[in-house]
C-alpha cells in the first residue's frame, strides 16, 4: 500500500492547510510516516498486541469503534451466505443431482450451478435488486438495522445480499456433494445397509449423507474465505456498512490503520474458521480425533 | 427323504414348507457399460436349501459365486443387471416381488455376511447403533430392548468387553472382531437363511478358523440355514453338509460333503481337491493344480465350458454340453460331465 501513489498527507493537507512543506513534514512526523516502513509496522504490532488498533487517520475515531459494528454486518452476511450456499442450495442440490444421476433433475441442477458459478457476484447482486424492484416492486431498505433491534427489518436488508453471495458459493458445493454421495453410494457398507432391508431414502439420509458430507464440510469452510472476498463486493453493491466496504473506503483514502485493522480482522476470522472446520470435521468423522 | 431329493431342484410352484430357499434356473446378465454390453454371468443355477442345512458354494475366483448371492438378494444394480429364473424364499418367488416386498425379505428372511469386514460396516456409526437399526427395521422392539439384545449378541459372538464395543466405531476393531460384528448383525434380524460370501478370506489364518467355528456354532443355535461361499475347499470340509461346485456360471457338481471330497464326480472338483494341501503332502513336491485359468464370462467355450483345461476332454466335450448325471443312488448328488462318476485324477493318466 505504501506503493500506491498519493499519500494520506497530501489528501489530508489538501483539505486543511494548503501545501505548506513545513506543515507537511510536521504532519508526517505526527503520524510517524517519517520512519521506515518496518519501524511503522513494529510499533503498530506492539500496539495491537496491547489491544490498541490505533485511530483512523481520517476521522480520528478509534479503529476498534469503527470496526466493531461493521464486523457484525460482515459476519452476519457471510454466515447467512454460507447457510444458503451449503444447507439451502449446495447440499440439497447435490443430493437431488445424485439421486437422479444422469436424468433431467441432475442436468438441471448442474446447468444452473454452472451458470451461477460463471456469473460475477456483483452482477448477480445487481440483477437481484433489479428483478425485485422491477418485477415485485420491492427493494431492500437502505439503512442497516441491527438484528437485535429489529429482526424483520434487518432480514429484509440482508436477505438479498446473502442470496447473491450464497448463489455464488453454492455451485462448487453442489458438485462436491453430488460426487461425494455417488462415491459413497458405491461403498460396501451401503450394500450392507441394503442387505438389511433398509429403504433407499433411509440409506441416503442415515447411511450415505453423513459420510458424504465430510469432504463437503472442508470445502464449505474454504468457501467461506471466498465468501469474504465476495462480501467486499456485495457490501458495495447493496451499500451495507460492513468490513469490506470499510476496507475499500480506507484503501481509497490511504487510511493505513483502518486498512491494517481490516486485514488483520479478516485474517483472524479465517483462522477461527479453520479451527471451527476442524472441530466440525472431527465431530462428523469418528476416525479423526482432535489432538492427534 | 433322501439326500438326492434334498438337493434336486423342485419342479414348479411353491416348494414344501421346510424349504427356506429354492433357486430354479437362475440366470444373470450384467451390463458393463450402463445398459449396453450385456454379459451372461450366471447360466442356469438351481439348488434347494432346507431349514437348518449348511450348504457351500465352491469355485475359483470369477465363477459367479458372489453374483449368484447378489442375484438371490436382488442387490445388483437394477439398470445394469437382468435376472431370470425363480428364487423361492419363504413360499414366495422373490423374482416376482415388488421392491417393497423384497426389502422385507432382506435381512429378515435372508441375511448376508460380506467378504471385506474392513469396509462393510458404516465408519461413522457406532456398532451398537448399526445392529439396533437393522433389528428395528424388522420388528417393533424398543430402542432400549434392541440395545440390550445387541449387547447379548456381541457376547454371543465372543467379542471382549461387549459393553464398550457397543459404543465403538468400526475402525476401533480388528478385522476378525468386525467380522464377528457382521455375524451378530446378520443374527440380529433372525433370518432363516444366512449367506456368508467369503466371510474369512480377508482374515489371518488363525482368526479364520475361530470365525468359522463361531459362525457354525451360531447358525446352529439360531436355527438358520447357511450358504457358505468360498474358493477354499478346506474350509468347506469343516463347515458344510452339502456342496455345490460352480464353474463359469454353472453348477457342475452337487452332493453331500463326504462323497464330494472322497469321490469327486466331476474332473473340475477332482482338480480342486488335488490342489489342496494335506498333511501327508510332500512339502517339496509341487501340488498338481488345474492348468490354465477359468474362462472370461464373455468368452465361455462351447460344449463343456471346462474342456480347455480338462485332462479328460474329448471331441464330444468340445462340441456338446454334458448332461447333469445323477449318481448310482440319488443321495450321492450329480455332476455335469460326459464322464461323470468316472473321473481320473489330474496327472494320473499321463
Ligand atoms: N458389476 C459387474 N459388471 C460386470 N461384470 C461383473 C460385475 N461383477 C462381477 N462381474 C463378473 O462376473 C464374474 C463373476 O464374478 P463373481 O464376483 O460372482 O465371482 P466370484 O465367484 O464371487 O469370485 P471371487 O472368488 O473372486 O469372489 C466375474 O468374471 C466378474 O468379472
Ligand atoms: Mg466373490
XYZ file of C-alpha atoms and ligand atoms in Angstrom:
674
model
C 0.000 0.000 0.000
C 2.889 2.304 0.546
C 3.380 1.896 -3.179
C 0.099 3.448 -4.110
C 0.685 6.970 -5.371
C -0.779 9.782 -3.318
C -0.289 9.751 0.409
C -2.744 10.351 3.156
C -0.799 13.507 3.919
C -1.436 15.076 0.601
C -5.077 14.147 0.880
C -5.455 15.446 4.389
C -3.408 18.525 3.756
C -5.233 19.415 0.589
C -8.327 19.968 2.614
C -6.641 21.627 5.544
C -3.710 23.866 5.146
C -2.759 24.052 1.524
C 0.656 22.832 0.560
C 2.969 24.294 3.118
C 6.012 21.948 3.121
C 6.735 22.649 6.794
C 3.260 21.702 7.820
C 3.535 18.571 5.692
C 6.683 17.410 7.442
C 5.181 18.147 10.843
C 2.188 16.063 9.992
C 4.339 13.232 8.707
C 6.231 13.185 11.943
C 2.996 13.234 13.929
C 1.653 10.204 12.105
C 5.033 8.510 12.213
C 5.347 8.396 8.458
C 8.878 9.734 8.521
C 10.096 6.450 9.929
C 10.919 3.429 7.709
C 8.047 1.011 6.976
C 9.351 -1.749 9.246
C 9.500 0.622 12.203
C 5.925 1.677 11.464
C 4.813 -1.947 11.283
C 6.673 -2.765 14.504
C 5.039 -0.099 16.584
C 1.648 -0.913 15.097
C 2.059 -4.573 16.048
C 3.175 -3.615 19.557
C 0.013 -1.597 19.952
C -2.213 -4.292 18.506
C -0.891 -6.813 20.989
C -1.929 -4.435 23.733
C -5.377 -4.253 22.215
C -4.927 -0.842 20.652
C -5.728 -0.720 16.968
C -4.951 2.987 16.780
C -7.071 5.786 15.426
C -8.237 6.376 11.929
C -6.087 8.968 10.242
C -9.131 10.280 8.561
C -11.816 10.539 11.173
C -9.640 10.288 14.279
C -12.114 7.759 15.650
C -10.503 4.716 17.300
C -10.326 1.967 14.689
C -11.860 -0.524 17.080
C -15.020 1.583 17.340
C -15.120 1.862 13.576
C -14.630 -1.839 13.018
C -16.866 -3.323 15.724
C -20.323 -2.704 14.279
C -19.114 -3.332 10.738
C -17.647 -6.638 11.682
C -21.066 -7.753 12.780
C -22.578 -6.881 9.426
C -19.965 -8.856 7.529
C -20.150 -11.829 9.869
C -23.902 -11.930 9.564
C -23.698 -11.648 5.791
C -21.096 -14.409 5.449
C -22.882 -16.673 7.888
C -26.205 -16.272 6.089
C -24.493 -16.774 2.742
C -22.792 -19.922 3.997
C -26.052 -21.328 5.294
C -27.717 -20.532 1.989
C -24.890 -21.883 -0.132
C -24.489 -25.124 1.819
C -27.660 -26.055 3.691
C -30.235 -24.429 1.398
C -28.654 -24.844 -2.023
C -25.440 -26.849 -2.172
C -26.182 -29.990 -0.187
C -29.843 -30.422 -1.210
C -28.867 -29.643 -4.815
C -26.122 -32.242 -4.689
C -28.483 -34.788 -3.108
C -31.056 -34.254 -5.848
C -28.454 -34.438 -8.594
C -27.042 -37.655 -7.118
C -30.456 -39.260 -6.605
C -31.384 -38.568 -10.233
C -27.950 -39.182 -11.680
C -27.881 -38.742 -15.463
C -31.559 -37.913 -15.584
C -33.119 -34.497 -16.099
C -33.089 -33.196 -12.494
C -29.348 -33.913 -12.442
C -28.834 -31.946 -15.665
C -30.954 -29.037 -14.448
C -29.056 -28.782 -11.172
C -25.726 -28.972 -12.942
C -26.565 -26.388 -15.604
C -27.983 -23.963 -13.046
C -24.975 -24.311 -10.782
C -22.609 -23.837 -13.705
C -24.453 -20.637 -14.620
C -24.343 -19.429 -11.026
C -20.618 -20.120 -10.968
C -19.869 -18.182 -14.145
C -21.787 -15.064 -13.150
C -19.782 -12.390 -11.274
C -21.030 -11.699 -7.767
C -21.659 -8.003 -8.332
C -23.740 -8.753 -11.415
C -25.781 -11.317 -9.501
C -26.381 -8.729 -6.783
C -27.401 -6.040 -9.225
C -29.724 -8.433 -11.058
C -31.391 -9.434 -7.802
C -32.027 -5.790 -6.926
C -33.304 -5.154 -10.421
C -35.571 -8.167 -10.521
C -37.063 -7.475 -7.119
C -37.609 -3.798 -7.670
C -38.936 -4.061 -11.218
C -40.998 -7.243 -11.026
C -42.057 -7.296 -7.418
C -41.828 -3.599 -6.847
C -39.829 -4.266 -3.706
C -36.433 -3.038 -2.781
C -34.399 -3.613 0.327
C -34.340 -0.826 2.920
C -31.360 1.466 2.682
C -30.308 1.913 6.287
C -28.885 -1.006 8.142
C -30.564 -2.075 11.388
C -29.103 -4.487 13.878
C -30.966 -7.809 14.028
C -31.285 -7.329 17.793
C -33.117 -4.066 17.283
C -35.483 -5.020 14.507
C -35.035 -8.539 13.225
C -37.553 -8.171 10.398
C -36.017 -5.004 9.018
C -32.558 -6.495 9.320
C -33.584 -9.578 7.389
C -35.261 -7.504 4.705
C -31.976 -5.738 4.221
C -29.706 -8.759 4.432
C -31.603 -11.440 2.589
C -30.875 -10.334 -0.977
C -27.144 -9.807 -0.498
C -26.929 -13.136 1.320
C -28.717 -14.872 -1.541
C -26.461 -13.215 -4.109
C -23.399 -14.306 -2.196
C -24.806 -17.753 -1.383
C -25.638 -18.438 -5.036
C -22.067 -17.745 -5.982
C -20.759 -20.124 -3.328
C -23.270 -22.918 -3.930
C -22.047 -24.245 -7.268
C -18.869 -25.972 -6.093
C -20.728 -27.393 -3.095
C -23.423 -28.860 -5.332
C -20.796 -30.586 -7.406
C -18.858 -31.830 -4.401
C -21.956 -33.123 -2.635
C -23.168 -34.883 -5.763
C -19.885 -36.614 -6.466
C -19.313 -37.448 -2.829
C -22.762 -39.026 -2.458
C -22.298 -41.030 -5.639
C -18.965 -42.295 -4.416
C -20.319 -43.227 -1.000
C -23.345 -44.979 -2.518
C -20.947 -47.427 -4.162
C -19.278 -48.358 -0.874
C -19.555 -51.771 0.725
C -21.312 -50.533 3.849
C -24.131 -49.175 1.697
C -24.531 -52.659 0.247
C -24.598 -53.977 3.817
C -27.343 -51.500 4.697
C -29.303 -52.609 1.634
C -28.883 -56.234 2.636
C -30.610 -55.494 5.946
C -33.680 -54.282 4.087
C -33.281 -50.530 4.621
C -35.205 -48.289 2.222
C -33.378 -46.153 -0.330
C -34.355 -42.967 1.479
C -33.068 -44.301 4.759
C -29.855 -45.423 3.114
C -29.342 -41.982 1.579
C -30.049 -39.963 4.707
C -28.972 -42.247 7.533
C -26.020 -44.026 5.959
C -24.678 -42.099 2.972
C -25.204 -38.428 3.838
C -23.091 -38.322 6.969
C -20.186 -39.980 5.176
C -20.580 -37.923 2.046
C -20.772 -34.641 3.909
C -17.314 -34.959 5.462
C -15.310 -33.740 2.461
C -18.030 -31.201 1.672
C -17.602 -29.567 5.080
C -13.945 -28.879 4.448
C -14.690 -27.362 1.138
C -17.552 -25.334 2.597
C -15.048 -23.994 5.128
C -12.663 -22.979 2.382
C -15.632 -21.474 0.595
C -16.056 -19.127 3.484
C -12.764 -17.461 2.637
C -14.025 -16.962 -0.865
C -17.286 -15.596 0.507
C -15.388 -12.933 2.447
C -13.891 -11.761 -0.828
C -17.362 -11.747 -2.325
C -18.702 -9.938 0.737
C -16.469 -6.963 -0.028
C -18.114 -6.641 -3.425
C -21.643 -7.385 -2.265
C -21.474 -4.844 0.541
C -20.594 -2.241 -2.025
C -23.458 -3.257 -4.345
C -26.044 -3.273 -1.555
C -24.395 -0.418 0.380
C -24.131 -2.472 3.554
C -21.913 -0.946 6.243
C -19.595 -3.956 6.530
C -15.874 -4.542 6.907
C -15.478 -4.973 3.167
C -16.902 -1.593 2.414
C -14.843 -0.022 5.170
C -11.743 -1.611 3.700
C -12.428 -0.328 0.191
C -13.074 3.125 1.543
C -9.961 3.076 3.703
C -7.816 1.985 0.789
C -9.037 4.793 -1.404
C -8.356 7.219 1.428
C -4.958 5.711 2.280
C -6.187 5.312 5.836
C -3.453 2.940 6.994
C -4.599 1.988 10.495
C -8.065 1.123 9.247
C -6.744 -0.928 6.352
C -4.380 -2.822 8.607
C -7.099 -3.487 11.156
C -9.493 -4.747 8.487
C -6.913 -7.105 7.025
C -5.972 -8.305 10.499
C -9.597 -8.940 11.388
C -10.238 -10.921 8.226
C -7.085 -12.933 8.887
C -8.058 -13.766 12.458
C -11.512 -14.597 11.269
C -10.150 -17.085 8.721
C -8.022 -18.743 11.389
C -11.019 -19.203 13.648
C -12.945 -20.510 10.708
C -10.326 -23.154 10.058
C -10.418 -24.216 13.682
C -14.197 -24.424 13.522
C -13.989 -26.566 10.390
C -11.508 -28.903 12.081
C -13.783 -29.306 15.088
C -16.778 -29.992 12.881
C -14.714 -32.430 10.845
C -13.712 -34.377 13.940
C -17.316 -34.377 15.083
C -18.544 -35.766 11.776
C -15.787 -38.327 11.290
C -15.168 -40.515 14.349
C -11.934 -41.759 12.759
C -10.405 -38.348 13.391
C -9.501 -37.462 16.942
C -8.707 -33.878 17.891
C -5.275 -33.582 19.381
C -3.743 -36.424 17.348
C -36.417 -88.384 2.353
C -33.094 -88.943 0.616
C -30.246 -86.542 0.097
C -30.854 -86.708 -3.622
C -34.322 -85.387 -3.072
C -32.928 -82.713 -0.818
C -30.552 -81.464 -3.445
C -32.547 -81.915 -6.608
C -34.303 -78.751 -7.705
C -38.064 -78.869 -7.406
C -40.207 -78.621 -10.483
C -42.804 -75.878 -10.206
C -44.998 -73.982 -7.776
C -44.097 -73.163 -4.197
C -41.681 -75.567 -2.528
C -42.624 -77.507 0.615
C -42.601 -75.701 3.959
C -39.191 -76.858 5.106
C -37.515 -75.398 2.018
C -36.263 -71.942 3.003
C -34.619 -71.130 -0.301
C -35.277 -72.669 -3.684
C -33.394 -71.350 -6.690
C -34.590 -72.566 -10.085
C -32.860 -71.878 -13.380
C -31.237 -68.663 -12.202
C -29.553 -66.723 -14.997
C -27.985 -63.323 -14.578
C -26.702 -60.940 -17.183
C -24.675 -57.938 -16.194
C -24.006 -54.862 -18.243
C -20.525 -53.439 -18.210
C -21.499 -50.063 -19.640
C -24.865 -48.878 -18.381
C -27.465 -50.816 -20.294
C -25.126 -51.908 -23.101
C -22.654 -54.753 -23.495
C -24.554 -57.487 -21.671
C -22.583 -60.457 -20.403
C -24.128 -63.703 -19.211
C -22.501 -64.287 -15.822
C -24.810 -66.865 -14.246
C -26.007 -69.555 -16.652
C -28.527 -71.798 -15.011
C -28.053 -72.225 -11.284
C -30.552 -74.358 -9.380
C -30.475 -75.615 -5.828
C -32.641 -76.192 -2.812
C -31.859 -75.224 0.748
C -33.835 -76.690 3.620
C -34.225 -75.465 7.171
C -31.010 -75.784 9.228
C -28.942 -77.045 6.325
C -25.416 -75.831 5.751
C -24.541 -75.589 2.082
C -21.314 -74.454 0.493
C -20.802 -72.977 -2.952
C -17.234 -73.564 -4.097
C -15.404 -72.394 -7.172
C -12.457 -70.412 -8.411
C -12.448 -66.657 -8.495
C -14.761 -65.334 -11.181
C -17.000 -68.387 -11.343
C -20.009 -66.288 -10.324
C -20.481 -67.151 -6.666
C -20.933 -63.588 -5.468
C -23.156 -62.668 -8.379
C -25.341 -65.685 -7.518
C -25.718 -64.436 -3.940
C -26.387 -60.858 -5.016
C -28.936 -62.080 -7.577
C -30.801 -64.011 -4.893
C -30.837 -60.901 -2.681
C -31.621 -58.661 -5.676
C -28.770 -56.432 -4.614
C -27.350 -55.905 -8.090
C -27.746 -52.508 -9.732
C -31.135 -52.736 -11.422
C -30.216 -50.819 -14.536
C -27.139 -52.948 -15.136
C -28.492 -56.425 -14.428
C -31.047 -58.786 -15.911
C -32.109 -61.752 -13.801
C -34.338 -64.605 -14.938
C -35.404 -67.774 -13.203
C -37.153 -68.276 -9.894
C -35.938 -67.635 -6.374
C -38.394 -69.026 -3.835
C -37.958 -67.547 -0.401
C -40.427 -68.462 2.305
C -43.021 -69.760 -0.140
C -42.873 -66.753 -2.477
C -40.953 -66.087 -5.672
C -38.616 -63.197 -4.890
C -38.134 -62.515 -8.580
C -41.802 -61.582 -8.843
C -41.849 -59.382 -5.735
C -42.088 -55.606 -5.641
C -39.091 -53.703 -4.299
C -41.026 -53.143 -1.095
C -41.767 -56.807 -0.569
C -38.160 -57.609 -1.362
C -36.935 -55.203 1.325
C -38.930 -57.133 3.887
C -37.197 -60.316 2.756
C -33.705 -58.875 3.028
C -32.289 -59.283 6.468
C -35.482 -60.771 7.879
C -35.529 -63.968 5.844
C -32.148 -63.911 4.138
C -29.223 -62.028 5.674
C -25.766 -61.621 4.214
C -22.263 -61.534 5.609
C -19.811 -59.971 3.212
C -16.204 -60.672 2.433
C -14.492 -57.468 3.494
C -15.159 -56.678 7.151
C -12.977 -53.555 6.936
C -15.372 -51.763 4.597
C -18.690 -53.486 5.193
C -19.639 -51.541 8.311
C -20.566 -47.868 8.269
C -17.476 -45.975 9.517
C -19.411 -43.116 11.121
C -21.965 -45.152 13.073
C -21.437 -46.942 16.357
C -21.508 -50.734 16.268
C -24.497 -50.918 18.614
C -26.461 -48.377 16.600
C -25.866 -50.297 13.391
C -27.173 -53.527 14.893
C -30.109 -51.777 16.556
C -31.033 -50.017 13.306
C -31.104 -53.330 11.446
C -33.200 -55.014 14.143
C -35.709 -52.223 14.280
C -36.268 -52.398 10.531
C -37.928 -55.742 11.030
C -39.550 -55.645 14.439
C -41.295 -53.221 16.779
C -38.723 -53.735 19.504
C -37.947 -50.601 21.522
C -34.605 -48.843 21.227
C -33.691 -49.920 24.746
C -34.610 -53.564 24.304
C -32.860 -53.646 20.941
C -29.690 -52.306 22.531
C -29.878 -54.972 25.231
C -30.334 -57.589 22.531
C -27.379 -56.188 20.580
C -25.263 -56.499 23.717
C -26.377 -60.097 24.142
C -25.423 -60.814 20.520
C -21.979 -59.244 20.901
C -21.444 -61.508 23.888
C -22.675 -64.419 21.859
C -20.126 -63.822 19.095
C -17.465 -63.631 21.832
C -16.411 -60.035 21.461
C -14.373 -58.978 24.504
C -15.705 -56.021 26.540
C -19.032 -56.049 24.686
C -20.490 -53.123 26.678
C -17.738 -50.855 25.409
C -17.794 -52.315 21.918
C -21.431 -51.412 21.589
C -20.296 -47.787 21.655
C -17.226 -48.312 19.461
C -16.850 -47.285 15.863
C -15.790 -49.936 13.333
C -12.265 -48.515 12.942
C -11.596 -49.267 16.603
C -11.959 -53.026 15.968
C -9.733 -55.559 14.243
C -10.835 -57.375 11.104
C -11.758 -60.538 12.987
C -13.788 -58.557 15.527
C -15.565 -56.683 12.764
C -16.490 -59.932 11.072
C -17.941 -61.096 14.394
C -19.957 -57.903 14.441
C -21.169 -58.722 10.931
C -22.246 -62.151 12.163
C -24.055 -60.536 15.100
C -25.682 -58.090 12.692
C -26.930 -60.925 10.497
C -28.185 -62.938 13.505
C -29.906 -59.882 14.990
C -32.553 -59.963 12.267
C -33.269 -63.635 12.998
C -33.108 -64.735 9.365
C -33.993 -68.190 8.106
C -31.030 -68.120 5.747
C -27.592 -66.570 6.118
C -25.449 -66.190 3.035
C -21.815 -65.755 4.012
C -19.769 -64.656 1.000
C -16.121 -65.487 1.692
C -16.550 -64.391 5.322
C -12.962 -65.179 6.293
C -10.959 -64.516 3.138
C -9.743 -61.154 4.426
C -8.664 -62.556 7.799
C -5.498 -64.150 9.178
C -5.490 -67.941 9.076
C -5.787 -68.389 12.853
C -8.581 -65.836 13.062
C -10.216 -67.533 10.071
C -10.573 -70.785 11.973
C -12.050 -69.047 15.032
C -14.571 -67.103 12.984
C -15.635 -70.189 11.023
C -16.136 -72.182 14.217
C -18.128 -69.351 15.717
C -20.250 -68.957 12.599
C -21.073 -72.657 12.571
C -21.977 -72.656 16.269
C -24.137 -69.560 15.999
C -26.092 -70.550 12.909
C -26.748 -73.923 14.502
C -28.025 -72.436 17.738
C -30.154 -69.871 15.923
C -31.537 -72.484 13.565
C -30.561 -70.584 10.433
C -29.765 -72.373 7.206
C -26.455 -71.210 5.784
C -24.818 -70.829 2.415
C -21.061 -70.529 2.699
C -19.457 -69.097 -0.405
C -15.754 -69.792 -0.707
C -12.985 -70.813 -3.043
C -11.401 -72.841 -0.234
C -12.486 -76.484 -0.229
C -10.588 -76.894 3.040
C -12.967 -74.529 4.833
C -15.958 -76.317 3.402
C -14.925 -79.652 4.881
C -15.330 -78.410 8.445
C -18.483 -76.446 7.887
C -20.919 -77.651 5.281
C -23.118 -80.699 4.879
C -23.638 -80.208 1.155
C -21.546 -78.710 -1.599
C -22.260 -77.059 -4.921
C -19.263 -76.714 -7.200
C -19.514 -73.792 -9.545
C -17.663 -73.219 -12.788
C -18.188 -70.441 -15.333
C -21.636 -69.553 -14.053
C -22.970 -73.113 -13.785
C -23.285 -75.688 -11.034
C -21.086 -78.511 -12.308
C -21.373 -80.813 -9.321
C -23.537 -81.137 -6.250
C -23.556 -83.657 -3.449
C -23.064 -84.352 0.239
C -19.715 -83.194 1.556
C -18.067 -86.565 2.325
C -18.923 -88.040 -1.037
C -17.700 -84.983 -2.948
C -14.433 -84.840 -1.050
C -13.738 -88.569 -1.217
C -15.115 -89.398 -4.612
C -15.483 -86.335 -6.831
C -17.743 -86.987 -9.785
C -16.524 -84.063 -11.911
C -12.915 -83.611 -13.079
C -13.029 -79.965 -12.014
C -13.828 -80.978 -8.435
C -11.083 -83.570 -8.583
C -8.685 -80.887 -9.785
C -9.653 -78.548 -6.940
C -9.122 -81.365 -4.449
C -5.765 -82.317 -5.904
C -4.517 -78.768 -5.472
C -5.461 -78.861 -1.810
C -2.600 -79.196 0.648
C -2.996 -82.108 3.089
C -0.896 -83.341 5.971
C 0.696 -86.152 4.001
C 1.616 -83.913 1.089
C 5.357 -83.829 0.479
C 6.130 -80.148 1.028
C 8.865 -80.196 -1.615
C 6.698 -81.634 -4.300
C 4.732 -79.204 -6.405
C 0.997 -79.646 -5.934
C -0.841 -80.527 -9.071
C -3.203 -77.719 -9.936
C -5.620 -77.228 -12.756
C -3.762 -75.728 -15.676
C -4.941 -72.509 -17.228
C -7.484 -70.041 -15.897
C -11.280 -70.017 -15.773
C -12.830 -68.520 -18.899
C -13.864 -64.892 -19.038
C -17.670 -64.747 -18.810
C -17.886 -63.105 -22.245
C -15.818 -65.887 -23.806
C -17.104 -69.197 -22.443
C -16.012 -72.221 -24.522
C -18.550 -74.290 -26.460
C -19.640 -77.705 -25.230
C -18.448 -78.285 -21.698
C -17.038 -74.964 -20.512
C -14.288 -76.778 -18.617
C -12.943 -78.715 -21.629
C -9.921 -76.482 -22.473
C -8.498 -77.171 -19.005
C -9.639 -80.754 -18.659
C -7.188 -83.642 -18.925
C -10.016 -85.979 -19.862
C -11.560 -83.888 -22.630
C -12.541 -85.488 -25.941
C -14.179 -84.124 -29.099
C -17.555 -84.767 -27.516
C -16.685 -82.363 -24.674
C -15.688 -79.670 -27.162
C -18.957 -79.736 -29.044
C -21.693 -80.908 -26.736
C -22.798 -79.573 -23.397
C -22.774 -82.505 -20.952
C -25.961 -83.531 -19.130
C -26.347 -83.457 -15.342
C -25.657 -87.098 -14.443
C -27.104 -88.416 -11.201
C -25.044 -90.824 -9.112
C -25.804 -94.526 -8.660
C -28.046 -93.651 -5.760
C -29.814 -90.312 -5.634
C -28.236 -89.312 -2.301
C -24.870 -89.069 -3.981
C -25.750 -85.935 -5.894
C -24.941 -85.283 -9.530
C -22.293 -83.929 -11.877
C -22.458 -82.197 -15.237
C -19.861 -84.114 -17.223
C -19.757 -86.616 -20.097
C -17.530 -88.736 -17.911
C -19.248 -88.053 -14.618
C -18.542 -90.613 -11.867
C -15.591 -91.993 -13.812
C -13.037 -89.360 -13.027
C -9.317 -89.892 -13.383
C -7.389 -87.552 -11.048
C -5.216 -84.946 -12.785
C -1.725 -86.176 -13.625
C -2.693 -89.841 -13.080
C -3.274 -90.885 -16.651
C -0.328 -89.122 -18.294
N -20.818 -55.418 -11.869
C -20.278 -56.266 -12.760
N -20.286 -55.952 -14.071
C -19.750 -56.802 -14.968
N -19.190 -57.961 -14.653
C -19.140 -58.324 -13.380
C -19.684 -57.495 -12.349
N -19.498 -58.091 -11.165
C -18.878 -59.256 -11.441
N -18.659 -59.395 -12.765
C -18.028 -60.536 -13.415
O -18.783 -61.668 -13.115
C -17.954 -62.794 -12.948
C -18.305 -63.484 -11.671
O -17.988 -62.635 -10.602
P -18.200 -63.039 -9.079
O -17.828 -61.847 -8.284
O -19.545 -63.612 -8.889
O -17.104 -64.161 -8.903
P -16.798 -64.983 -7.582
O -17.052 -66.389 -7.909
O -17.508 -64.391 -6.431
O -15.234 -64.752 -7.468
P -14.370 -64.326 -6.199
O -13.890 -65.586 -5.579
O -13.258 -63.551 -6.821
O -15.217 -63.502 -5.305
C -16.528 -62.272 -12.972
O -15.955 -62.629 -14.202
C -16.654 -60.799 -12.880
O -15.684 -60.179 -13.681
Mg -16.938 -63.209 -4.763
